[in-house]
mmCIF file of C-alpha atoms in Angstrom:
data_model
loop_
_atom_site.group_PDB
_atom_site.id
_atom_site.type_symbol
_atom_site.label_atom_id
_atom_site.label_comp_id
_atom_site.label_asym_id
_atom_site.label_seq_id
_atom_site.Cartn_x
_atom_site.Cartn_y
_atom_site.Cartn_z
ATOM 1 C CA MET A 190 -25.099 18.969 40.069
ATOM 2 C CA ALA A 191 -26.774 16.632 37.596
ATOM 3 C CA GLY A 192 -26.508 14.753 34.352
ATOM 4 C CA VAL A 193 -29.052 15.036 31.547
ATOM 5 C CA THR A 194 -30.771 12.241 29.635
ATOM 6 C CA PHE A 195 -32.743 12.333 26.387
ATOM 7 C CA GLU A 196 -34.839 9.179 25.984
ATOM 8 C CA HIS A 197 -36.274 8.696 22.473
ATOM 9 C CA VAL A 198 -37.034 12.413 22.240
ATOM 10 C CA THR A 199 -38.840 13.608 19.121
ATOM 11 C CA LYS A 200 -40.003 17.108 18.236
ATOM 12 C CA GLN A 201 -42.268 17.469 15.237
ATOM 13 C CA PHE A 202 -43.354 20.709 13.530
ATOM 14 C CA GLY A 203 -46.123 19.634 11.163
ATOM 15 C CA ASP A 204 -44.582 17.015 8.876
ATOM 16 C CA VAL A 205 -41.020 17.967 9.806
ATOM 17 C CA LYS A 206 -39.169 16.102 12.566
ATOM 18 C CA ALA A 207 -36.750 18.725 13.887
ATOM 19 C CA VAL A 208 -35.467 16.189 16.431
ATOM 20 C CA ASN A 209 -35.938 12.513 15.588
ATOM 21 C CA ASP A 210 -35.700 9.816 18.292
ATOM 22 C CA LEU A 211 -32.784 11.455 20.108
ATOM 23 C CA ASN A 212 -31.058 9.343 22.753
ATOM 24 C CA LEU A 213 -28.320 11.070 24.745
ATOM 25 C CA ASP A 214 -26.824 10.388 28.161
ATOM 26 C CA ILE A 215 -24.900 13.473 29.302
ATOM 27 C CA LYS A 216 -22.815 12.848 32.393
ATOM 28 C CA ASP A 217 -22.679 15.022 35.477
ATOM 29 C CA LYS A 218 -19.990 17.753 35.099
ATOM 30 C CA GLU A 219 -19.486 16.907 31.402
ATOM 31 C CA PHE A 220 -18.993 19.526 28.677
ATOM 32 C CA LEU A 221 -21.103 18.179 25.820
ATOM 33 C CA VAL A 222 -21.187 20.010 22.480
ATOM 34 C CA LEU A 223 -24.108 19.616 20.063
ATOM 35 C CA VAL A 224 -22.775 20.405 16.598
ATOM 36 C CA GLY A 225 -24.122 20.308 13.072
ATOM 37 C CA PRO A 226 -25.200 22.510 10.146
ATOM 38 C CA SER A 227 -28.090 24.959 10.318
ATOM 39 C CA GLY A 228 -31.404 23.135 10.623
ATOM 40 C CA CYS A 229 -29.901 19.933 12.043
ATOM 41 C CA GLY A 230 -31.965 20.095 15.253
ATOM 42 C CA LYS A 231 -29.272 21.035 17.763
ATOM 43 C CA THR A 232 -30.900 24.276 18.975
ATOM 44 C CA THR A 233 -34.326 22.608 19.077
ATOM 45 C CA ALA A 234 -32.855 19.885 21.323
ATOM 46 C CA LEU A 235 -31.484 22.585 23.635
ATOM 47 C CA ARG A 236 -34.814 24.416 23.714
ATOM 48 C CA LEU A 237 -36.606 21.165 24.558
ATOM 49 C CA LEU A 238 -34.264 20.694 27.487
ATOM 50 C CA ALA A 239 -34.816 24.288 28.605
ATOM 51 C CA GLY A 240 -38.589 23.876 28.387
ATOM 52 C CA LEU A 241 -38.947 26.531 25.687
ATOM 53 C CA GLU A 242 -40.426 23.946 23.295
ATOM 54 C CA GLU A 243 -42.842 21.107 24.041
ATOM 55 C CA ILE A 244 -41.719 17.520 23.410
ATOM 56 C CA SER A 245 -43.742 15.569 20.850
ATOM 57 C CA SER A 246 -42.688 12.226 22.360
ATOM 58 C CA GLY A 247 -40.050 10.776 24.679
ATOM 59 C CA ASN A 248 -38.633 11.928 28.006
ATOM 60 C CA ILE A 249 -36.000 14.383 29.196
ATOM 61 C CA LEU A 250 -34.450 13.869 32.620
ATOM 62 C CA ILE A 251 -32.308 16.242 34.662
ATOM 63 C CA GLY A 252 -30.693 14.029 37.254
ATOM 64 C CA ASP A 253 -33.349 11.428 38.069
ATOM 65 C CA ARG A 254 -36.317 13.754 37.489
ATOM 66 C CA VAL A 255 -38.413 13.691 34.324
ATOM 67 C CA VAL A 256 -38.900 17.372 33.400
ATOM 68 C CA ASN A 257 -41.288 17.081 30.432
ATOM 69 C CA ASP A 258 -44.030 18.958 32.288
ATOM 70 C CA VAL A 259 -41.813 21.083 34.561
ATOM 71 C CA ALA A 260 -41.862 24.847 33.907
ATOM 72 C CA PRO A 261 -38.579 26.322 32.585
ATOM 73 C CA LYS A 262 -38.036 28.356 35.775
ATOM 74 C CA ASP A 263 -38.245 25.189 37.883
ATOM 75 C CA ARG A 264 -35.774 23.075 35.884
ATOM 76 C CA ASP A 265 -32.697 24.493 37.652
ATOM 77 C CA ILE A 266 -30.944 25.384 34.416
ATOM 78 C CA ALA A 267 -29.420 28.629 33.126
ATOM 79 C CA MET A 268 -29.223 29.524 29.446
ATOM 80 C CA VAL A 269 -26.836 31.822 27.577
ATOM 81 C CA PHE A 270 -28.164 32.881 24.178
ATOM 82 C CA GLN A 271 -26.538 34.005 20.946
ATOM 83 C CA SER A 272 -27.767 37.544 21.653
ATOM 84 C CA TYR A 273 -26.633 38.989 24.965
ATOM 85 C CA ALA A 274 -30.237 39.964 25.918
ATOM 86 C CA LEU A 275 -29.089 42.511 28.503
ATOM 87 C CA TYR A 276 -31.391 45.209 29.857
ATOM 88 C CA PRO A 277 -29.927 48.436 28.407
ATOM 89 C CA HIS A 278 -31.179 50.688 31.235
ATOM 90 C CA MET A 279 -29.649 48.522 33.980
ATOM 91 C CA SER A 280 -26.064 48.409 35.215
ATOM 92 C CA VAL A 281 -23.981 45.262 34.857
ATOM 93 C CA TYR A 282 -24.584 44.543 38.549
ATOM 94 C CA ASP A 283 -28.355 44.885 38.172
ATOM 95 C CA ASN A 284 -28.428 42.767 35.008
ATOM 96 C CA MET A 285 -26.646 39.967 36.850
ATOM 97 C CA ALA A 286 -28.804 40.356 39.968
ATOM 98 C CA PHE A 287 -32.166 40.668 38.218
ATOM 99 C CA GLY A 288 -33.088 36.977 38.129
ATOM 100 C CA LEU A 289 -32.145 36.495 41.777
ATOM 101 C CA ARG A 290 -34.298 39.447 42.826
ATOM 102 C CA LEU A 291 -37.284 37.914 41.034
ATOM 103 C CA ARG A 292 -36.724 34.800 43.143
ATOM 104 C CA LYS A 293 -36.687 36.891 46.334
ATOM 105 C CA THR A 294 -33.084 35.920 47.105
ATOM 106 C CA PRO A 295 -31.750 37.824 50.160
ATOM 107 C CA LYS A 296 -29.752 40.968 49.285
ATOM 108 C CA THR A 297 -26.589 39.750 51.000
ATOM 109 C CA GLU A 298 -26.712 36.501 49.029
ATOM 110 C CA ILE A 299 -27.288 38.396 45.756
ATOM 111 C CA ASP A 300 -24.318 40.633 46.480
ATOM 112 C CA ARG A 301 -22.089 37.649 47.259
ATOM 113 C CA ARG A 302 -23.038 35.749 44.113
ATOM 114 C CA VAL A 303 -22.759 38.750 41.776
ATOM 115 C CA LYS A 304 -19.335 39.750 43.099
ATOM 116 C CA GLU A 305 -18.045 36.176 43.015
ATOM 117 C CA ALA A 306 -19.227 35.723 39.408
ATOM 118 C CA ALA A 307 -17.732 39.075 38.412
ATOM 119 C CA ALA A 308 -14.392 38.032 39.923
ATOM 120 C CA ILE A 309 -14.440 34.704 38.060
ATOM 121 C CA LEU A 310 -15.105 36.502 34.761
ATOM 122 C CA GLY A 311 -12.781 39.454 35.370
ATOM 123 C CA ILE A 312 -15.521 42.085 35.148
ATOM 124 C CA ASP A 313 -15.277 43.441 38.733
ATOM 125 C CA ALA A 314 -14.506 46.935 37.457
ATOM 126 C CA LEU A 315 -17.506 46.969 35.109
ATOM 127 C CA LEU A 316 -20.319 46.385 37.607
ATOM 128 C CA GLN A 317 -21.611 49.969 37.525
ATOM 129 C CA ARG A 318 -21.447 50.385 33.753
ATOM 130 C CA LYS A 319 -24.391 50.125 31.360
ATOM 131 C CA PRO A 320 -24.334 47.592 28.471
ATOM 132 C CA LYS A 321 -23.816 50.343 25.860
ATOM 133 C CA GLN A 322 -20.488 51.163 27.551
ATOM 134 C CA LEU A 323 -19.196 47.603 27.041
ATOM 135 C CA SER A 324 -17.511 45.809 24.159
ATOM 136 C CA GLY A 325 -19.072 42.695 22.624
ATOM 137 C CA GLY A 326 -16.762 40.426 24.618
ATOM 138 C CA GLN A 327 -17.582 42.221 27.877
ATOM 139 C CA ARG A 328 -21.323 41.944 27.197
ATOM 140 C CA GLN A 329 -20.952 38.208 26.615
ATOM 141 C CA ARG A 330 -19.168 37.890 29.958
ATOM 142 C CA VAL A 331 -22.043 39.704 31.645
ATOM 143 C CA ALA A 332 -24.479 37.268 30.013
ATOM 144 C CA LEU A 333 -22.330 34.398 31.342
ATOM 145 C CA GLY A 334 -22.251 36.051 34.767
ATOM 146 C CA ARG A 335 -26.027 36.300 34.830
ATOM 147 C CA ALA A 336 -26.148 32.532 34.314
ATOM 148 C CA ILE A 337 -23.438 31.776 36.880
ATOM 149 C CA VAL A 338 -25.172 33.621 39.733
ATOM 150 C CA ARG A 339 -28.134 31.262 39.362
ATOM 151 C CA GLU A 340 -25.833 28.400 40.472
ATOM 152 C CA PRO A 341 -27.796 25.989 38.244
ATOM 153 C CA LYS A 342 -27.390 22.243 37.849
ATOM 154 C CA VAL A 343 -26.947 22.626 34.092
ATOM 155 C CA PHE A 344 -25.645 25.445 31.859
ATOM 156 C CA LEU A 345 -27.105 25.665 28.361
ATOM 157 C CA MET A 346 -25.297 27.755 25.740
ATOM 158 C CA ASP A 347 -26.747 28.453 22.290
ATOM 159 C CA GLU A 348 -23.983 29.702 19.946
ATOM 160 C CA PRO A 349 -22.799 32.290 22.512
ATOM 161 C CA LEU A 350 -19.709 33.314 20.512
ATOM 162 C CA SER A 351 -21.232 33.824 17.070
ATOM 163 C CA ASN A 352 -21.494 37.625 17.464
ATOM 164 C CA LEU A 353 -17.807 38.037 18.376
ATOM 165 C CA ASP A 354 -14.909 38.668 16.003
ATOM 166 C CA ALA A 355 -12.466 35.829 15.281
ATOM 167 C CA LYS A 356 -9.791 36.806 17.827
ATOM 168 C CA LEU A 357 -12.317 37.394 20.599
ATOM 169 C CA ARG A 358 -14.031 34.068 19.821
ATOM 170 C CA VAL A 359 -10.777 32.205 20.447
ATOM 171 C CA GLN A 360 -10.181 34.094 23.706
ATOM 172 C CA THR A 361 -13.741 33.660 24.979
ATOM 173 C CA ARG A 362 -13.962 29.939 24.189
ATOM 174 C CA THR A 363 -10.816 29.473 26.307
ATOM 175 C CA GLU A 364 -12.492 31.403 29.119
ATOM 176 C CA ILE A 365 -15.628 29.237 28.874
ATOM 177 C CA SER A 366 -13.505 26.070 29.056
ATOM 178 C CA LYS A 367 -11.751 27.414 32.169
ATOM 179 C CA LEU A 368 -15.134 28.368 33.608
ATOM 180 C CA HIS A 369 -16.364 24.801 33.164
ATOM 181 C CA GLN A 370 -13.302 23.434 34.969
ATOM 182 C CA ARG A 371 -13.755 25.911 37.811
ATOM 183 C CA LEU A 372 -17.509 25.498 38.309
ATOM 184 C CA GLU A 373 -17.534 21.692 37.812
ATOM 185 C CA THR A 374 -21.070 21.857 36.433
ATOM 186 C CA THR A 375 -22.709 20.184 33.442
ATOM 187 C CA PHE A 376 -22.365 22.313 30.295
ATOM 188 C CA ILE A 377 -24.346 21.687 27.091
ATOM 189 C CA TYR A 378 -23.122 23.881 24.266
ATOM 190 C CA VAL A 379 -24.646 24.313 20.798
ATOM 191 C CA THR A 380 -22.572 25.473 17.827
ATOM 192 C CA HIS A 381 -22.283 25.039 14.057
ATOM 193 C CA ASP A 382 -18.518 25.686 14.333
ATOM 194 C CA GLN A 383 -16.648 22.374 14.402
ATOM 195 C CA THR A 384 -13.472 24.114 15.668
ATOM 196 C CA GLU A 385 -15.362 25.250 18.773
ATOM 197 C CA ALA A 386 -16.715 21.740 19.196
ATOM 198 C CA MET A 387 -13.283 20.084 18.897
ATOM 199 C CA THR A 388 -11.523 22.478 21.267
ATOM 200 C CA MET A 389 -14.181 22.727 23.986
ATOM 201 C CA GLY A 390 -16.136 19.497 24.251
ATOM 202 C CA THR A 391 -15.486 16.560 26.551
ATOM 203 C CA ARG A 392 -17.661 14.743 24.035
ATOM 204 C CA ILE A 393 -19.308 15.874 20.813
ATOM 205 C CA ALA A 394 -22.751 14.928 19.507
ATOM 206 C CA VAL A 395 -22.925 15.440 15.727
ATOM 207 C CA MET A 396 -26.454 15.948 14.362
ATOM 208 C CA ASN A 397 -27.945 16.148 10.880
ATOM 209 C CA PHE A 398 -31.604 16.385 9.832
ATOM 210 C CA GLY A 399 -32.693 15.918 13.449
ATOM 211 C CA VAL A 400 -30.822 12.621 13.828
ATOM 212 C CA LEU A 401 -27.815 11.963 16.058
ATOM 213 C CA GLN A 402 -25.025 10.818 13.725
ATOM 214 C CA GLN A 403 -22.281 10.090 16.252
ATOM 215 C CA LEU A 404 -21.455 10.734 19.912
ATOM 216 C CA ASP A 405 -17.794 10.494 20.870
ATOM 217 C CA THR A 406 -14.706 12.243 22.195
ATOM 218 C CA PRO A 407 -13.252 14.882 19.829
ATOM 219 C CA GLN A 408 -10.190 12.844 18.841
ATOM 220 C CA HIS A 409 -12.062 9.569 18.338
ATOM 221 C CA LEU A 410 -14.695 11.383 16.294
ATOM 222 C CA TYR A 411 -11.941 12.828 14.109
ATOM 223 C CA ASP A 412 -10.005 9.578 13.701
ATOM 224 C CA PHE A 413 -12.966 7.209 13.378
ATOM 225 C CA PRO A 414 -16.000 8.990 11.882
ATOM 226 C CA ALA A 415 -19.059 6.737 11.785
ATOM 227 C CA ASN A 416 -20.178 7.876 8.344
ATOM 228 C CA LYS A 417 -19.382 10.168 5.434
ATOM 229 C CA PHE A 418 -21.362 13.094 6.871
ATOM 230 C CA VAL A 419 -19.393 13.140 10.130
ATOM 231 C CA ALA A 420 -16.115 12.698 8.236
ATOM 232 C CA GLY A 421 -16.873 15.676 6.014
ATOM 233 C CA PHE A 422 -18.220 17.909 8.768
ATOM 234 C CA ILE A 423 -15.409 17.451 11.293
ATOM 235 C CA GLY A 424 -12.039 18.788 10.158
ATOM 236 C CA SER A 425 -10.800 21.936 8.418
ATOM 237 C CA PRO A 426 -10.202 21.950 5.509
ATOM 238 C CA ALA A 427 -12.815 19.248 5.046
ATOM 239 C CA MET A 428 -11.965 15.669 4.139
ATOM 240 C CA ASN A 429 -11.501 14.987 0.414
ATOM 241 C CA PHE A 430 -13.909 12.430 -1.079
ATOM 242 C CA PHE A 431 -13.395 10.387 -4.250
ATOM 243 C CA ASP A 432 -15.689 8.017 -6.125
ATOM 244 C CA ALA A 433 -13.685 4.802 -6.269
ATOM 245 C CA LYS A 434 -13.848 1.019 -6.435
ATOM 246 C CA VAL A 435 -11.891 -1.870 -4.984
ATOM 247 C CA ALA A 436 -9.775 -3.536 -7.672
ATOM 248 C CA GLY A 437 -7.154 -6.245 -8.165
ATOM 249 C CA THR A 438 -6.938 -9.618 -6.440
ATOM 250 C CA ALA A 439 -6.746 -10.695 -2.810
ATOM 251 C CA ALA A 440 -2.971 -10.942 -3.215
ATOM 252 C CA ASP A 441 -2.587 -7.636 -5.085
ATOM 253 C CA LEU A 442 -5.318 -5.245 -3.959
ATOM 254 C CA TRP A 443 -5.715 -1.554 -4.632
ATOM 255 C CA ILE A 444 -8.276 1.266 -4.593
ATOM 256 C CA ASP A 445 -8.988 2.753 -8.006
ATOM 257 C CA ALA A 446 -10.195 6.378 -7.880
ATOM 258 C CA GLY A 447 -10.238 6.699 -11.678
ATOM 259 C CA SER A 448 -7.597 9.362 -12.116
ATOM 260 C CA PHE A 449 -5.245 7.713 -9.620
ATOM 261 C CA LYS A 450 -4.777 4.440 -7.755
ATOM 262 C CA ILE A 451 -3.488 3.739 -4.260
ATOM 263 C CA ALA A 452 -2.493 0.504 -2.573
ATOM 264 C CA ALA A 453 -5.082 -0.996 -0.217
ATOM 265 C CA PRO A 454 -4.046 -0.607 3.455
ATOM 266 C CA ALA A 455 -2.622 -3.853 4.851
ATOM 267 C CA ASP A 456 -4.864 -3.799 7.945
ATOM 268 C CA SER A 457 -8.044 -3.752 5.815
ATOM 269 C CA LYS A 458 -7.127 -6.117 2.973
ATOM 270 C CA ASP A 459 -9.382 -8.956 4.135
ATOM 271 C CA LYS A 460 -12.393 -6.650 4.454
ATOM 272 C CA LEU A 461 -11.703 -4.906 1.127
ATOM 273 C CA ALA A 462 -10.921 -8.163 -0.685
ATOM 274 C CA ALA A 463 -14.548 -9.158 -0.160
ATOM 275 C CA MET A 464 -15.555 -5.987 -2.049
ATOM 276 C CA ILE A 465 -13.499 -6.399 -5.226
ATOM 277 C CA GLY A 466 -15.352 -4.725 -8.105
ATOM 278 C CA LYS A 467 -17.694 -2.800 -5.782
ATOM 279 C CA GLU A 468 -17.997 0.994 -5.760
ATOM 280 C CA ILE A 469 -16.943 2.836 -2.593
ATOM 281 C CA THR A 470 -16.207 6.372 -1.446
ATOM 282 C CA LEU A 471 -12.572 7.021 -0.588
ATOM 283 C CA GLY A 472 -11.877 9.672 2.054
ATOM 284 C CA ILE A 473 -8.486 11.343 2.597
ATOM 285 C CA ARG A 474 -7.899 14.233 4.984
ATOM 286 C CA PRO A 475 -5.785 17.131 3.607
ATOM 287 C CA GLU A 476 -3.085 16.585 6.252
ATOM 288 C CA ASP A 477 -2.653 12.985 5.084
ATOM 289 C CA ILE A 478 -1.525 14.116 1.620
ATOM 290 C CA HIS A 479 2.162 15.084 1.738
ATOM 291 C CA ASP A 480 4.642 16.592 -0.663
ATOM 292 C CA ARG A 481 6.646 13.473 -1.546
ATOM 293 C CA GLU A 482 9.884 15.360 -0.909
ATOM 294 C CA TYR A 483 8.954 15.887 2.737
ATOM 295 C CA VAL A 484 7.230 12.688 3.868
ATOM 296 C CA PRO A 485 7.793 12.085 7.590
ATOM 297 C CA GLY A 486 10.054 9.135 8.537
ATOM 298 C CA SER A 487 8.671 5.632 8.144
ATOM 299 C CA MET A 488 5.161 6.595 7.014
ATOM 300 C CA ASN A 489 3.352 3.986 4.907
ATOM 301 C CA THR A 490 2.496 5.912 1.727
ATOM 302 C CA SER A 491 1.292 5.535 -1.823
ATOM 303 C CA PRO A 492 2.432 8.044 -4.512
ATOM 304 C CA VAL A 493 0.097 10.110 -6.726
ATOM 305 C CA THR A 494 1.121 12.488 -9.527
ATOM 306 C CA VAL A 495 -0.930 15.701 -9.498
ATOM 307 C CA GLN A 496 -1.089 19.185 -10.955
ATOM 308 C CA VAL A 497 -1.173 22.194 -8.623
ATOM 309 C CA ASP A 498 -4.136 24.480 -9.280
ATOM 310 C CA VAL A 499 -3.961 26.994 -6.391
ATOM 311 C CA MET A 500 -1.466 27.543 -3.571
ATOM 312 C CA GLU A 501 -2.334 29.186 -0.225
ATOM 313 C CA PRO A 502 0.680 29.844 2.040
ATOM 314 C CA MET A 503 -0.452 29.708 5.692
ATOM 315 C CA GLY A 504 2.903 30.241 7.388
ATOM 316 C CA ALA A 505 3.329 26.968 9.279
ATOM 317 C CA GLU A 506 1.921 25.015 6.316
ATOM 318 C CA ILE A 507 0.740 25.400 2.726
ATOM 319 C CA TYR A 508 -2.665 24.503 1.331
ATOM 320 C CA LEU A 509 -2.341 23.100 -2.176
ATOM 321 C CA TYR A 510 -5.464 22.706 -4.302
ATOM 322 C CA LEU A 511 -4.642 19.818 -6.609
ATOM 323 C CA LEU A 512 -5.961 18.251 -9.812
ATOM 324 C CA SER A 513 -5.670 14.633 -10.899
ATOM 325 C CA GLY A 514 -7.752 13.843 -13.965
ATOM 326 C CA LYS A 515 -11.331 14.804 -13.042
ATOM 327 C CA SER A 516 -10.578 14.800 -9.322
ATOM 328 C CA SER A 517 -9.866 18.005 -7.383
ATOM 329 C CA PHE A 518 -8.750 17.987 -3.759
ATOM 330 C CA VAL A 519 -6.762 19.890 -1.147
ATOM 331 C CA ALA A 520 -3.561 18.981 0.686
ATOM 332 C CA ARG A 521 -1.917 20.524 3.759
ATOM 333 C CA VAL A 522 1.791 20.225 3.086
ATOM 334 C CA ASP A 523 5.146 21.204 4.562
ATOM 335 C CA PRO A 524 5.923 24.953 4.160
ATOM 336 C CA ARG A 525 9.127 24.007 2.341
ATOM 337 C CA SER A 526 7.114 22.465 -0.509
ATOM 338 C CA GLN A 527 7.998 23.782 -3.958
ATOM 339 C CA GLY A 528 4.566 22.977 -5.389
ATOM 340 C CA ARG A 529 3.402 25.940 -7.462
ATOM 341 C CA PRO A 530 0.277 26.648 -9.569
ATOM 342 C CA GLY A 531 0.481 25.105 -13.030
ATOM 343 C CA LYS A 532 3.279 22.706 -12.077
ATOM 344 C CA THR A 533 3.166 18.917 -11.775
ATOM 345 C CA MET A 534 4.359 17.296 -8.560
ATOM 346 C CA ASP A 535 4.265 13.997 -6.704
ATOM 347 C CA VAL A 536 2.350 13.708 -3.451
ATOM 348 C CA ALA A 537 2.233 10.790 -1.029
ATOM 349 C CA VAL A 538 -0.991 9.564 0.585
ATOM 350 C CA ASN A 539 -0.703 8.210 4.143
ATOM 351 C CA LEU A 540 -2.287 4.778 3.754
ATOM 352 C CA ASP A 541 -2.668 4.265 7.493
ATOM 353 C CA HIS A 542 -5.147 7.150 7.676
ATOM 354 C CA ILE A 543 -7.365 6.728 4.635
ATOM 355 C CA HIS A 544 -11.123 6.251 5.113
ATOM 356 C CA VAL A 545 -13.459 4.032 3.115
ATOM 357 C CA PHE A 546 -17.257 4.431 3.066
ATOM 358 C CA ASP A 547 -20.017 2.282 1.621
ATOM 359 C CA LYS A 548 -21.219 3.987 -1.555
ATOM 360 C CA GLN A 549 -24.922 3.457 -0.811
ATOM 361 C CA THR A 550 -25.266 3.741 2.989
ATOM 362 C CA GLU A 551 -22.279 6.107 3.498
ATOM 363 C CA ILE A 552 -21.393 4.094 6.622
ATOM 364 C CA ALA A 553 -17.663 3.828 7.387
ATOM 365 C CA ILE A 554 -16.013 0.565 6.308
ATOM 366 C CA ARG A 555 -12.568 1.639 7.448
#
């Protein structure tokens, strides 16, 4: 088993830096998720680690060994791709055994590893079938099995669930999480889906334009985003943003978003008082905007009058798309809410959970 370290790793394609000065310390047995939009550099980082791309500068270590010049086959890693990449003419057993046969592994050892992996993944009964006889979920399990039999130090997964339907994605991501717990091996998982990242990762590395934006546990990343990009990328529906400014006096301070005003949170008054008159970006997550009729207990709130534009009943909650002057935003409210399209209602913003970002740098102030 081994951890993985990226030390000032850069990958440049012409004038474009696909990965820019990446520093990451991935612990042994950790499940690290690289997440970000298309083109952010996450897959390139994975391919650099796998040896499928050459590093422009910096070092990558697996354990204590620098692997910059080590061939992919000698890095003791196994990779699961977005496409299943199974040999159509081979049985499931032979697909899983193929890599071991190339390495001249003894037949008895191959048989043991293939059957053990099949048992872990619940595909024992499929070993003699061909890929065309399998469902998408079964093929993905075979691809996982082919990686497991290698018994590598590190598993690399590049969007392995993107070809599955929604229900199967949920089921398979649970299976991968269980697999990580059972194998106790380092997993590095690439996805653009922030739900996958939040539910699977021990820690999450958020990337954008080749640059690491934040590395943290899922909950801390959600509660304390380092900047506006991370705040907007993590969470569904996405965080609402408002152009605003700090107004009032040190004794009577508020945040003015133009079409509405909210009281400044007590725990940030000193910091915000130093910014009176300055423009900021106000961030409020949809779940922190409540129907005023159904505000939980002793929550510290500030009221806002809005007009309902669109309502989406979700069963356990309702999504309300709201208008206030020129501002439009979404709220996740109690299913008992009587907010209806075209009607005016009062909502309450949870002041303890609002976010404030510097207008210019987009770095989090609160």
